[in-house]
Coordinates of C-alpha atoms and ligand atoms in Angstrom, one line a residue:
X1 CA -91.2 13.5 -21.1
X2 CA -88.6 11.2 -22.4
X3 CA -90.2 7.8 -24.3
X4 CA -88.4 5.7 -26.1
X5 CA -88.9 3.4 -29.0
X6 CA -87.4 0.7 -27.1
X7 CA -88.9 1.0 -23.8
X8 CA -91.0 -2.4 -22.9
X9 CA -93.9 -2.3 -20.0
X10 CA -93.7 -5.9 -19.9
X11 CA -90.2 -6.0 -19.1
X12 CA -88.4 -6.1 -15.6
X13 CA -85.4 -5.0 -13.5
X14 CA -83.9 -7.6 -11.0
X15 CA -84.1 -6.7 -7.7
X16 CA -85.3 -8.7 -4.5
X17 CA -89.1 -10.5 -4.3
X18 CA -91.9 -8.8 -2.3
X19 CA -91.5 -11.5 -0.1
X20 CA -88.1 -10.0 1.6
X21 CA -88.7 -9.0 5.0
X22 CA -88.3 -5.3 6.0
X23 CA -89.8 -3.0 3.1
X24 CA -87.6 -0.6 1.5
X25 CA -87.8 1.9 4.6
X26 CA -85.8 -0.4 6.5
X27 CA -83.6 -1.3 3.1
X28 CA -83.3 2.2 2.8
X29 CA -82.1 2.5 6.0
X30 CA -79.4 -0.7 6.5
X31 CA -78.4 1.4 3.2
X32 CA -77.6 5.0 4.7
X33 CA -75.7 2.9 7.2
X34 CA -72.9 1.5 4.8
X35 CA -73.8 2.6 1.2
X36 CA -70.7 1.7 -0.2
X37 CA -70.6 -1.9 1.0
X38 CA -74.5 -2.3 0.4
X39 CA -74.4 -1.0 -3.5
X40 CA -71.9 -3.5 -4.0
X41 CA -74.2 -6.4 -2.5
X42 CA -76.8 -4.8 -4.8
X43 CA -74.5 -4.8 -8.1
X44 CA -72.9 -8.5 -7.5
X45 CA -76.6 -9.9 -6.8
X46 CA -78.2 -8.1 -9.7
X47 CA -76.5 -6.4 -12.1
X48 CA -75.2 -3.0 -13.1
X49 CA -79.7 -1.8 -13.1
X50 CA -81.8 -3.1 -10.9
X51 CA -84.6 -2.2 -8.0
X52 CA -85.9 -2.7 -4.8
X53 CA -89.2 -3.3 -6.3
X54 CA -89.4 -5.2 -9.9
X55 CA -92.7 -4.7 -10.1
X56 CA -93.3 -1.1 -9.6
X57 CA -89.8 0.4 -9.5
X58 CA -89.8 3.4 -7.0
X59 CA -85.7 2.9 -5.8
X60 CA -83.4 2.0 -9.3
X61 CA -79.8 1.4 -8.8
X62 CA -77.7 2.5 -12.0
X63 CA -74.4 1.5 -11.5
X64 CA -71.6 1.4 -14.4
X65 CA -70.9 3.2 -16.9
X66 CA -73.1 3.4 -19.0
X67 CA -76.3 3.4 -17.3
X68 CA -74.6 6.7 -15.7
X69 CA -73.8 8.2 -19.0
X70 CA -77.8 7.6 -19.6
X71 CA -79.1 9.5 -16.5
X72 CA -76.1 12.0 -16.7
X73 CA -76.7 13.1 -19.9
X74 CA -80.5 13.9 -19.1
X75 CA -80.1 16.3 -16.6
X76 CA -84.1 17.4 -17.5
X77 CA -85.2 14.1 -16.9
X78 CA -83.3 12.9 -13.6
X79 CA -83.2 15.6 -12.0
X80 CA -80.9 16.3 -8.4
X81 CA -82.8 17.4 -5.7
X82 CA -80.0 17.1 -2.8
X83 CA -82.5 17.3 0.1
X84 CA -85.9 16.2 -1.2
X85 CA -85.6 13.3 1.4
X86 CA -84.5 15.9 4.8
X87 CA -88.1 17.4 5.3
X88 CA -86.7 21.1 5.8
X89 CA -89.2 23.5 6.0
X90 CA -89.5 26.0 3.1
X91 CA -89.2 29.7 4.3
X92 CA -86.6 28.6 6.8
X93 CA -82.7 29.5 6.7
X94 CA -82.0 25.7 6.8
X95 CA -83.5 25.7 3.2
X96 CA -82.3 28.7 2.1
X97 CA -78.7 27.4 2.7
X98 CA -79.5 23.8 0.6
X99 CA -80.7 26.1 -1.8
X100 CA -77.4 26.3 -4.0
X101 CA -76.6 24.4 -7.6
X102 CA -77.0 21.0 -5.8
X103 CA -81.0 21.6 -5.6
X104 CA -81.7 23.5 -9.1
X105 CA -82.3 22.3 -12.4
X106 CA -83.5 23.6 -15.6
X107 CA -82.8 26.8 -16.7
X108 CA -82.5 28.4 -13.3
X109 CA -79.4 25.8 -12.7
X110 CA -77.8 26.7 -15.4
X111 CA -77.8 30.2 -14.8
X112 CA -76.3 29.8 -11.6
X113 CA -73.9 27.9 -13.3
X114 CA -73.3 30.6 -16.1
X115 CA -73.1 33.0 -12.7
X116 CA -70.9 30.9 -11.0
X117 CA -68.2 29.7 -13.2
X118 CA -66.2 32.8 -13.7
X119 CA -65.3 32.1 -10.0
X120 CA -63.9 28.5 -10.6
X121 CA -61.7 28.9 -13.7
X122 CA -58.4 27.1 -13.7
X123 CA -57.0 30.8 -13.9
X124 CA -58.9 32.1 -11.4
X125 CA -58.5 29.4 -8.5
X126 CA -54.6 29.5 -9.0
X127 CA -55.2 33.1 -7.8
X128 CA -55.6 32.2 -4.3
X129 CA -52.4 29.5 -4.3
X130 CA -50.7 31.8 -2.2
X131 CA -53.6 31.7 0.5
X132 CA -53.8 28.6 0.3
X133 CA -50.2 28.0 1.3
X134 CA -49.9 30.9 3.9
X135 CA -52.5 28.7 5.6
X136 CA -51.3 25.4 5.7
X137 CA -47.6 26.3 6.5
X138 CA -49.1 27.8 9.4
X139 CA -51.0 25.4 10.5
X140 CA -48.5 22.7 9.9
X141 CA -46.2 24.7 11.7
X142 CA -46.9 24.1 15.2
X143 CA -46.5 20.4 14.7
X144 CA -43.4 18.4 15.7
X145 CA -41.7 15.5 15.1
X146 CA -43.1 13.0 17.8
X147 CA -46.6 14.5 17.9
X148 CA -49.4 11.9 18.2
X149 CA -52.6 13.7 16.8
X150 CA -56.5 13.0 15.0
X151 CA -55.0 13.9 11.7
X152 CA -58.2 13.9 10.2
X153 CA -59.0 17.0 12.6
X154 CA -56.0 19.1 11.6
X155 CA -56.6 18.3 8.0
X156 CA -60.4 19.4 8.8
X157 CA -59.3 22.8 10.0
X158 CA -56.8 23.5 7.3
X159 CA -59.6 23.3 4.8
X160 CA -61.8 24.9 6.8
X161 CA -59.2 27.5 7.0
X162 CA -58.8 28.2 3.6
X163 CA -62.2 27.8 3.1
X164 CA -63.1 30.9 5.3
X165 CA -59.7 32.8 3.1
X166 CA -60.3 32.0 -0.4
X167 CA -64.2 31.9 -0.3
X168 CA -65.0 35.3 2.2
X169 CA -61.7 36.5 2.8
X170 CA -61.8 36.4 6.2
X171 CA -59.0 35.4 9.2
X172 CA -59.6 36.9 11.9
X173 CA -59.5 34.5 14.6
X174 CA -62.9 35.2 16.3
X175 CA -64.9 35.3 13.3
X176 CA -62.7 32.2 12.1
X177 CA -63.8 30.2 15.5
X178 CA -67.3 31.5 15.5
X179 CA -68.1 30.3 11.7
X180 CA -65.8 27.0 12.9
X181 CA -68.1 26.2 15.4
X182 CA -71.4 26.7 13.2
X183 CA -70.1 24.6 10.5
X184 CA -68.8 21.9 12.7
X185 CA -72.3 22.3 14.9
X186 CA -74.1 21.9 11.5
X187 CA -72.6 19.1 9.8
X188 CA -72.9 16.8 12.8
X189 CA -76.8 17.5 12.8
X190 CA -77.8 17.8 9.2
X191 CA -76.3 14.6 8.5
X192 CA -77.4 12.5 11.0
X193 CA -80.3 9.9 10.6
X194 CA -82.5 11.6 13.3
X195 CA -82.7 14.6 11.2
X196 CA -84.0 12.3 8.3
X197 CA -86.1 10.2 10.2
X198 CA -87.6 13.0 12.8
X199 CA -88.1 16.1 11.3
X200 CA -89.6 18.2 13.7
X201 CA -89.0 21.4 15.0
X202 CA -89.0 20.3 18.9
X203 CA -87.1 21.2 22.1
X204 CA -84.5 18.5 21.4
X205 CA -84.3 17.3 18.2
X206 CA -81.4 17.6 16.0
X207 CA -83.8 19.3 13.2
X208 CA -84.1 22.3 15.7
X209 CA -80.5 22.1 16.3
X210 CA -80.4 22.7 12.7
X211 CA -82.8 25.3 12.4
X212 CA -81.2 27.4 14.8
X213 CA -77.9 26.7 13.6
X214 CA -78.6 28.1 10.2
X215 CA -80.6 31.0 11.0
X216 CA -77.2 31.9 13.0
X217 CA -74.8 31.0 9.9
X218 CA -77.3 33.0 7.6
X219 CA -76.9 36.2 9.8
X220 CA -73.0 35.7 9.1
X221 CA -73.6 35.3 5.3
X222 CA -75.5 38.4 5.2
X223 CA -73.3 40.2 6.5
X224 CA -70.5 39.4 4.6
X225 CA -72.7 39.7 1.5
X226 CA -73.6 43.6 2.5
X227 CA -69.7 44.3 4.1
X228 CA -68.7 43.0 0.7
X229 CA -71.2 44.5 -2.0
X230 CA -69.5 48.5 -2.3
X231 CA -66.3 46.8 -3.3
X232 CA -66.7 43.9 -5.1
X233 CA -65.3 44.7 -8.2
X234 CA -62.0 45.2 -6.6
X235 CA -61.4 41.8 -4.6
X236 CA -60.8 38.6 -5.4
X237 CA -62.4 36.2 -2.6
X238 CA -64.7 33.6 -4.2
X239 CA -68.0 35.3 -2.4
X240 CA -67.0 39.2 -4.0
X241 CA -66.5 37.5 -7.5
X242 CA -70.1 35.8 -7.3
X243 CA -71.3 39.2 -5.9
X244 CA -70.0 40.9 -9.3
X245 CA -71.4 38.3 -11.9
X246 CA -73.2 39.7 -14.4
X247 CA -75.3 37.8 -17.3
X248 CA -76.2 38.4 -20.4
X249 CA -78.7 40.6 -19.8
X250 CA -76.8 42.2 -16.8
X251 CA -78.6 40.5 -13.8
X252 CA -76.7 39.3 -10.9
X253 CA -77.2 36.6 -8.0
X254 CA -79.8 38.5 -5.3
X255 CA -78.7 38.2 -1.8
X256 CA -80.9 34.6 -1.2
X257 CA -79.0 33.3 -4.3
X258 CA -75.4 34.6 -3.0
X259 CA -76.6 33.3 0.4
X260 CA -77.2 29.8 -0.9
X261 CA -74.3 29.4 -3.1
X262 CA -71.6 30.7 -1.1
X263 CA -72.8 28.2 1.7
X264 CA -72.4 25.2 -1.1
X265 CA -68.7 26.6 -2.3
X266 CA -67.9 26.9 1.3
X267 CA -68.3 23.5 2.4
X268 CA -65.2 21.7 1.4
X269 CA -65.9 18.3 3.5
X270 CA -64.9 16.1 0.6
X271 CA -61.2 17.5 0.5
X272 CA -60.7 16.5 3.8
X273 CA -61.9 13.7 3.7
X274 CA -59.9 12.5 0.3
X275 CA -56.6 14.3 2.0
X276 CA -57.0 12.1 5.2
X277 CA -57.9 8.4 3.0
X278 CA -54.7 9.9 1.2
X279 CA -52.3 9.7 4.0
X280 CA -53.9 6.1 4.9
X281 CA -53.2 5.3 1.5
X282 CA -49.6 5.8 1.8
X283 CA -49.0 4.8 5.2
X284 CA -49.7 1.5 3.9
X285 CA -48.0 1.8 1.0
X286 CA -44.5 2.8 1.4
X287 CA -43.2 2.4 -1.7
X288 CA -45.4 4.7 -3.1
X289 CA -44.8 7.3 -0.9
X290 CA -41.1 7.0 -0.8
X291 CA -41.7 7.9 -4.5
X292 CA -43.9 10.3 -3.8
X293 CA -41.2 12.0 -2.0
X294 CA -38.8 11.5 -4.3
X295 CA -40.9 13.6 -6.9
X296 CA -41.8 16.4 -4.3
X297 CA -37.8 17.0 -3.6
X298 CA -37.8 19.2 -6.6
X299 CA -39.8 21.2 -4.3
X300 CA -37.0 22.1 -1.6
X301 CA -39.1 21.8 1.3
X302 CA -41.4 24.8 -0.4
X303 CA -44.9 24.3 -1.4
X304 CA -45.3 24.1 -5.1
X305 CA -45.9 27.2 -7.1
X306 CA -47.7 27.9 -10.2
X307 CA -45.5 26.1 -12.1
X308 CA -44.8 23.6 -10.0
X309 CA -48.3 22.6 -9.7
X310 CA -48.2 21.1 -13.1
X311 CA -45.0 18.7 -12.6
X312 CA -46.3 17.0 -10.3
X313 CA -47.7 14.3 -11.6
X314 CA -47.2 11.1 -8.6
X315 CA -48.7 13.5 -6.3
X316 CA -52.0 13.9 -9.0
X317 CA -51.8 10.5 -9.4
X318 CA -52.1 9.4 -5.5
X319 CA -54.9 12.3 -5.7
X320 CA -56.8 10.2 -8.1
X321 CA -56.1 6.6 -7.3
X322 CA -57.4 8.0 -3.3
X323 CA -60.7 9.2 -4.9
X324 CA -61.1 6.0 -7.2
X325 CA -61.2 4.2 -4.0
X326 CA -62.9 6.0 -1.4
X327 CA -64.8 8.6 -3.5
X328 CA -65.7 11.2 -1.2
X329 CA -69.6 10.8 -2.6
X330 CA -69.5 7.0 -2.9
X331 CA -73.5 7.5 -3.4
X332 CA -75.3 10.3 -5.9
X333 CA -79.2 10.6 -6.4
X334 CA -81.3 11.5 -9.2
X335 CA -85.0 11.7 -9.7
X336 CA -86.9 11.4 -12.5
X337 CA -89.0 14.1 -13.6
X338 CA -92.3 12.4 -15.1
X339 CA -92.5 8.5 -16.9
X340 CA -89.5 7.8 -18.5
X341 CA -86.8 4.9 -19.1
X342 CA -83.7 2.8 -18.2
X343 CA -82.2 0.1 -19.9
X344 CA -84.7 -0.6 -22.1
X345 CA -87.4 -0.5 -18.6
X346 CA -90.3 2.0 -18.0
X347 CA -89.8 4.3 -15.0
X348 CA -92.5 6.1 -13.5
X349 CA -92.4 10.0 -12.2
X350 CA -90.7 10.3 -9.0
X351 CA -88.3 7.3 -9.1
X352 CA -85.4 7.6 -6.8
X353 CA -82.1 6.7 -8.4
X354 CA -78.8 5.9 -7.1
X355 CA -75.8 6.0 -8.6
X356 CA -72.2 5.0 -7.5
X357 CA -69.0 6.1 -8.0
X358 CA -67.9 3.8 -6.0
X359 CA -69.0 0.9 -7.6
X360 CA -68.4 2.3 -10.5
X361 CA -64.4 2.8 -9.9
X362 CA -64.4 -1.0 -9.1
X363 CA -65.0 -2.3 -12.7
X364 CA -62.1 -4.8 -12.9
X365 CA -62.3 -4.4 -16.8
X366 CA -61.9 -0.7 -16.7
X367 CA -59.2 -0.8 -12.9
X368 CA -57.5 -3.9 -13.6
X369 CA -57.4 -5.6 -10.1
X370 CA -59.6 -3.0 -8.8
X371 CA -59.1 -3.4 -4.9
X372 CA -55.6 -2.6 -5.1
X373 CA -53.9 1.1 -4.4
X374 CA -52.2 1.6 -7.6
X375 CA -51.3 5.1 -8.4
X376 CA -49.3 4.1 -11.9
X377 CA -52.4 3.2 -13.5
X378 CA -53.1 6.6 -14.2
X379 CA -50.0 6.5 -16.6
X380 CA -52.5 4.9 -19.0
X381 CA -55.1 6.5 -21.0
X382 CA -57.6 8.4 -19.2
X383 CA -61.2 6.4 -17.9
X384 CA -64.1 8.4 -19.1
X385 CA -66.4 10.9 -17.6
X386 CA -68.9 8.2 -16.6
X387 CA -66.2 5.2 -15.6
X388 CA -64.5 7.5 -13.2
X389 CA -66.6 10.2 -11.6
X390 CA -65.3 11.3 -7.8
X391 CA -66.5 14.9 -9.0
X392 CA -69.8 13.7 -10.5
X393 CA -70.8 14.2 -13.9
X394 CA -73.1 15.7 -16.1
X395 CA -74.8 19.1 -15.3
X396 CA -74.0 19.1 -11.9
X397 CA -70.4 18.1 -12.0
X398 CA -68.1 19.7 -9.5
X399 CA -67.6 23.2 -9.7
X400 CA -65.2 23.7 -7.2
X401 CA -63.0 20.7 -8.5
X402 CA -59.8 22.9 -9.9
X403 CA -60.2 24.4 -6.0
X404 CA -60.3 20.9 -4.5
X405 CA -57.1 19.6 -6.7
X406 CA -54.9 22.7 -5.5
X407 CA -56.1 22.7 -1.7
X408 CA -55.6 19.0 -1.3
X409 CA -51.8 19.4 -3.6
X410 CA -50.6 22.1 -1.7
X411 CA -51.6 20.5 1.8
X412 CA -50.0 17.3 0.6
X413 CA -47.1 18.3 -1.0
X414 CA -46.2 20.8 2.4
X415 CA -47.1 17.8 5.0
X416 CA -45.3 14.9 3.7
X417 CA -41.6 16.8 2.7
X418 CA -42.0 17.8 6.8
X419 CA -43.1 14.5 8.1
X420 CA -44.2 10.8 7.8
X421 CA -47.5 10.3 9.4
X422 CA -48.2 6.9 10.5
X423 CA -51.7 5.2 12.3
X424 CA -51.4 4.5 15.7
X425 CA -51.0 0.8 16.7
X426 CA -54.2 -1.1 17.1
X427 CA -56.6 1.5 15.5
X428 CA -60.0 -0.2 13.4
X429 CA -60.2 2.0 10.5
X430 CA -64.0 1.2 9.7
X431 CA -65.7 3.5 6.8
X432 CA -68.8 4.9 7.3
X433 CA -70.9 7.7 5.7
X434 CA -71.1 11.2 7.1
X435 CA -71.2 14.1 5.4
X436 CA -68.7 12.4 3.1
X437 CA -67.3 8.5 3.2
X438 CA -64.3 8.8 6.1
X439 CA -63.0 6.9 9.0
X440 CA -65.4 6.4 11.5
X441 CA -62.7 6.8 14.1
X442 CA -61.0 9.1 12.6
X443 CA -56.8 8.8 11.8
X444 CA -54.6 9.2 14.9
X445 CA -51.1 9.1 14.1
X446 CA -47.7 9.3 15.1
X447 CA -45.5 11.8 13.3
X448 CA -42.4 10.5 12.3
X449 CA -39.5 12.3 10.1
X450 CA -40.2 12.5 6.9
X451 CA -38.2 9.8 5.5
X452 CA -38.4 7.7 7.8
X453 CA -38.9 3.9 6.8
X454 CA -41.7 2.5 8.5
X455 CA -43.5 -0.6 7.8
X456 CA -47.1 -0.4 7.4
X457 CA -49.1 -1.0 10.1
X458 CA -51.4 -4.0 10.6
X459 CA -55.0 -2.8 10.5
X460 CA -58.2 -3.9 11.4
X461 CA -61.8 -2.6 10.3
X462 CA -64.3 -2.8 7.1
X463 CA -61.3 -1.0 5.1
X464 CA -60.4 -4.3 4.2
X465 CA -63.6 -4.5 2.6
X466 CA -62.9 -1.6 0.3
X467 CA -59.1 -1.7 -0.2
X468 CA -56.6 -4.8 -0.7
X469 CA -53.7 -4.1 1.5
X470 CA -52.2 -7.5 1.6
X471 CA -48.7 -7.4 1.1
X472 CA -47.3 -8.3 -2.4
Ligands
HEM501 C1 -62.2 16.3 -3.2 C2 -63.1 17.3 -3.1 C3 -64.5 17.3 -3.7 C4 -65.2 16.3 -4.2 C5 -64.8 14.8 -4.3 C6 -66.5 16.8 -4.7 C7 -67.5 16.1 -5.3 C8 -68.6 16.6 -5.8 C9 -69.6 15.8 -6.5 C10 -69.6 14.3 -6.6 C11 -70.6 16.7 -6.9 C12 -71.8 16.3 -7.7 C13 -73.0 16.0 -6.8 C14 -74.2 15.5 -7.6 O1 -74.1 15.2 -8.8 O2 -75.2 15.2 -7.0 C15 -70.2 18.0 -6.5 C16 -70.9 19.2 -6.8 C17 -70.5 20.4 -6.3 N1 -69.3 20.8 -5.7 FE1 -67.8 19.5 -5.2 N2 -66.4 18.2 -4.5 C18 -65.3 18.5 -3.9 C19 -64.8 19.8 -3.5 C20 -65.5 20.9 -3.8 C21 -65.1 22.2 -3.4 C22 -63.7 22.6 -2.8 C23 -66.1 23.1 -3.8 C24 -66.1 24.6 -3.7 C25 -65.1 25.4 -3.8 C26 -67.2 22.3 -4.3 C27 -68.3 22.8 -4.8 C28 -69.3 22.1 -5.4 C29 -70.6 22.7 -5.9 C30 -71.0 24.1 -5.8 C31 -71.3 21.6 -6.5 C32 -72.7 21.7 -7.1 C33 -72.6 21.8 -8.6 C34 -73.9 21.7 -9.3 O3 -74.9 21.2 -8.8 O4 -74.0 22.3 -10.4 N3 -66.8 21.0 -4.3 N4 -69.0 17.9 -5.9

């Protein structure tokens, strides 16, 4: 395991005194409420490393840069292990499906990775540009001028949508609403603190909600793995390529391994979630969208093709500037393999880490007035991998990012030259942490023409907190 020459017993990390009230279970759990807000408090109290326990640190915060380029760049050493703290039990389907890239390491990671990345290429995600758009002008197309709508659940379908096209290939409308329902059923369980902090397989519970769930989504998986097997070679959909990897050596994924990661590359939670912060974004920033549609005119009402894609660069721009924001995954976790070190400070096995992208993009020195939606900052020269990470970093950086950059384009780029969504009156946009970091209650709003000049609306909530939206 990693030592270092530097490493000091004797020295400490800052955190709180034993004497604060509470323990870290109920720290840890005032923390899964508003992680965001609460890694903040953490960073401005003590500093960019620091603990819940000085003298035996169990829970590190890394925040910044370059304590992030340390545990990034070790992927042997911190480790992820997405679900370690979700007691699911081994054997079940629930744990075959969290079985994907997100909980492997080593060399068995990285031959997933090898496995997997033929199916991510620039090249090959542009192949399914033209499913993607078939889905979202149809979907778009039943709305109307004058609709008042949860745009955060239209956006959710669309992905969801393209999901089911580009990853299994699949539309029709039963099978569509059946996986719909599993997902959504899923999502709302795995997520929420009772599956964390009552893990048991009772009548009841939303662990055997889970359970069940997955053992029913599995069923679907294999399915799909065995309808698609005889002709992988020949189609394109994410799950046949994966299907028709080959190593080195000639082995593929077995059906658990396809199982697992076609699950992961299916759930696309985190576009929706940037696409719906998006269209807050510009509601309250009408300057920047009226530019925004300025750019996307070249477009003709069409979404953008091929070429298209790569003149567009306002619309990548608001992408970015969204995610520096409200990164999807405002939290990541690491674990450290055996003893090891940080800043200078011995670790012991076992540590938890947290790390934050979210504190991270608010670095005033790197995102000058960092609170601020600011889209032309990404005229300047790039930030690096570990100043701004909405994709992660290191060896378990986002393989589906290239996917996530054309879905969320193509949705965005359709929506606003058809219309200008704006919040409805009075709604408390609050953030909070799901799946992925969204609006608790959602984004209803009005559709207006596109065009049309609308002041922002006032709003209320903790967005405040997270975004500056007083008016120049
Ligand atoms: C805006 C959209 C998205 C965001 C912000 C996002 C963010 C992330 C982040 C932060 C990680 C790293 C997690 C960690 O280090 O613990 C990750 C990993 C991953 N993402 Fe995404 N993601 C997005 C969309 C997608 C899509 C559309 C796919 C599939 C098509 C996808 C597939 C994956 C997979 C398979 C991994 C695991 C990689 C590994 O562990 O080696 N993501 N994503």
């Amino acid at each position: 395991m990693k030592t270092s020459g530097d490493t000091r017993t004797d020295l400490r990390l800052p955190g709180p005194g034993p004497h604060l009230a509470g323990g870290w279970r109920a720290r840890g759990l005032r923390m899964l409420r508003d992680p965001a807000e609460y890694f903040m408090r953490q960073y401005r109290t003590y500093g960019e490393v620091s603990t819940w326990q000085p003298a035996r640190p169990r829970h590190v915060f890394a925040f910044g840069a370059e304590p992030q380029r340390a545990v990034f760049t070790e992927p042997d050493v911190f480790v992820a292990d997405a679900f370690r703290e979700v007691k699911i039990p081994e054997g079940s389907s629930f744990h075959l499906l969290t079985n994907g890239l997100l909980r492997l390491n080593g060399d068995r990671h990285r031959r997933h990775r090898r496995l997997m990345q033929p199916t991510f290429t620039p090249r090959r995600v542009l192949s399914h540009r033209r499913a993607v758009q078939e889905v979202v002008e149809r979907e778009l197309g039943s709305l109307r001028v004058g609709d008042t709508l949860p745009i955060d659940q239209r956006l959710a379908r669309i992905v969801l949508l393209i999901a089911m096209r580009s990853v299994f290939d699949i539309e029709a409308p039963d099978e569509v609403d059946r996986l719909q329902g599993l997902i959504g059923r899923l999502l709302a369980v795995a997520a929420s603190p009772m599956t964390l902090m009552f893990p048991f397989d009772l009548p009841g519970t939303t662990m055997r909600t889970a359970l069940r769930t997955c053992e029913e989504i599995e069923t679907v998986l294999r399915g799909l793995i065995a309808e698609r097997r005889p002709t992988a070679h020949d189609r394109t959909d994410m799950l046949s390529t994966m299907i028709a990897a080959r190593d080195d050596d000639g082995a593929a994924l077995s059906d658990d391994e396809l199982v697992s990661e076609a699950y992961t590359a299916f759930c696309h939670d985190s576009s929706t979630a940037t696409l719906t912060w998006a269209l807050f974004l510009l509601d309250q920033h009408p300057q920047v969208l009226a530019d925004l549609r300025d750019e996307l005119s070249v477009l003709g009402g069409a979404a953008p093709d091929e070429a298209a894609l790569d003149r567009l660069p306002l619309l990548d721009a608001v992408l970015k500037e969204t995610m520096r924001l409200l990164p999807p995954a405002p939290m990541l976790l690491r674990y450290t393999a055996g003893e090891t070190e940080l800043g200078g400070v011995a670790l012991p096995e076992k540590t938890m880490v947290f790390l934050s992208p979210y504190v991270t993009h608010r670095d005033p020195e790197r995102f000058p007035r960092p609170l601020r939606f600011d889209p032309s900052r990404w005229e300047g020269p790039s930030p690096s991998a570990y100043e701004y990470l909405p994709f992660g970093a290191g060896a378990h950086n986002c393989v589906g990012r290239h996917f996530a950059m054309l879905e969320m384009k193509v949705v965005l780029a359709v929506l606003l030259q058809r219309f200008r969504p704006t919040l409805v009156p009075g709604t408390a946009v609050d953030r909070v942490m799901r799946v992925s970091l969204v609006p608790g209650n959602g984004l209803p709003v009005v559709l207006a023409p596109a065009g049309a000049r609308i002041p922002p609306p006032e709003v209320s909530g903790n967005i405040r907190q997270s975004v500056d939206l007083s008016r120049l």
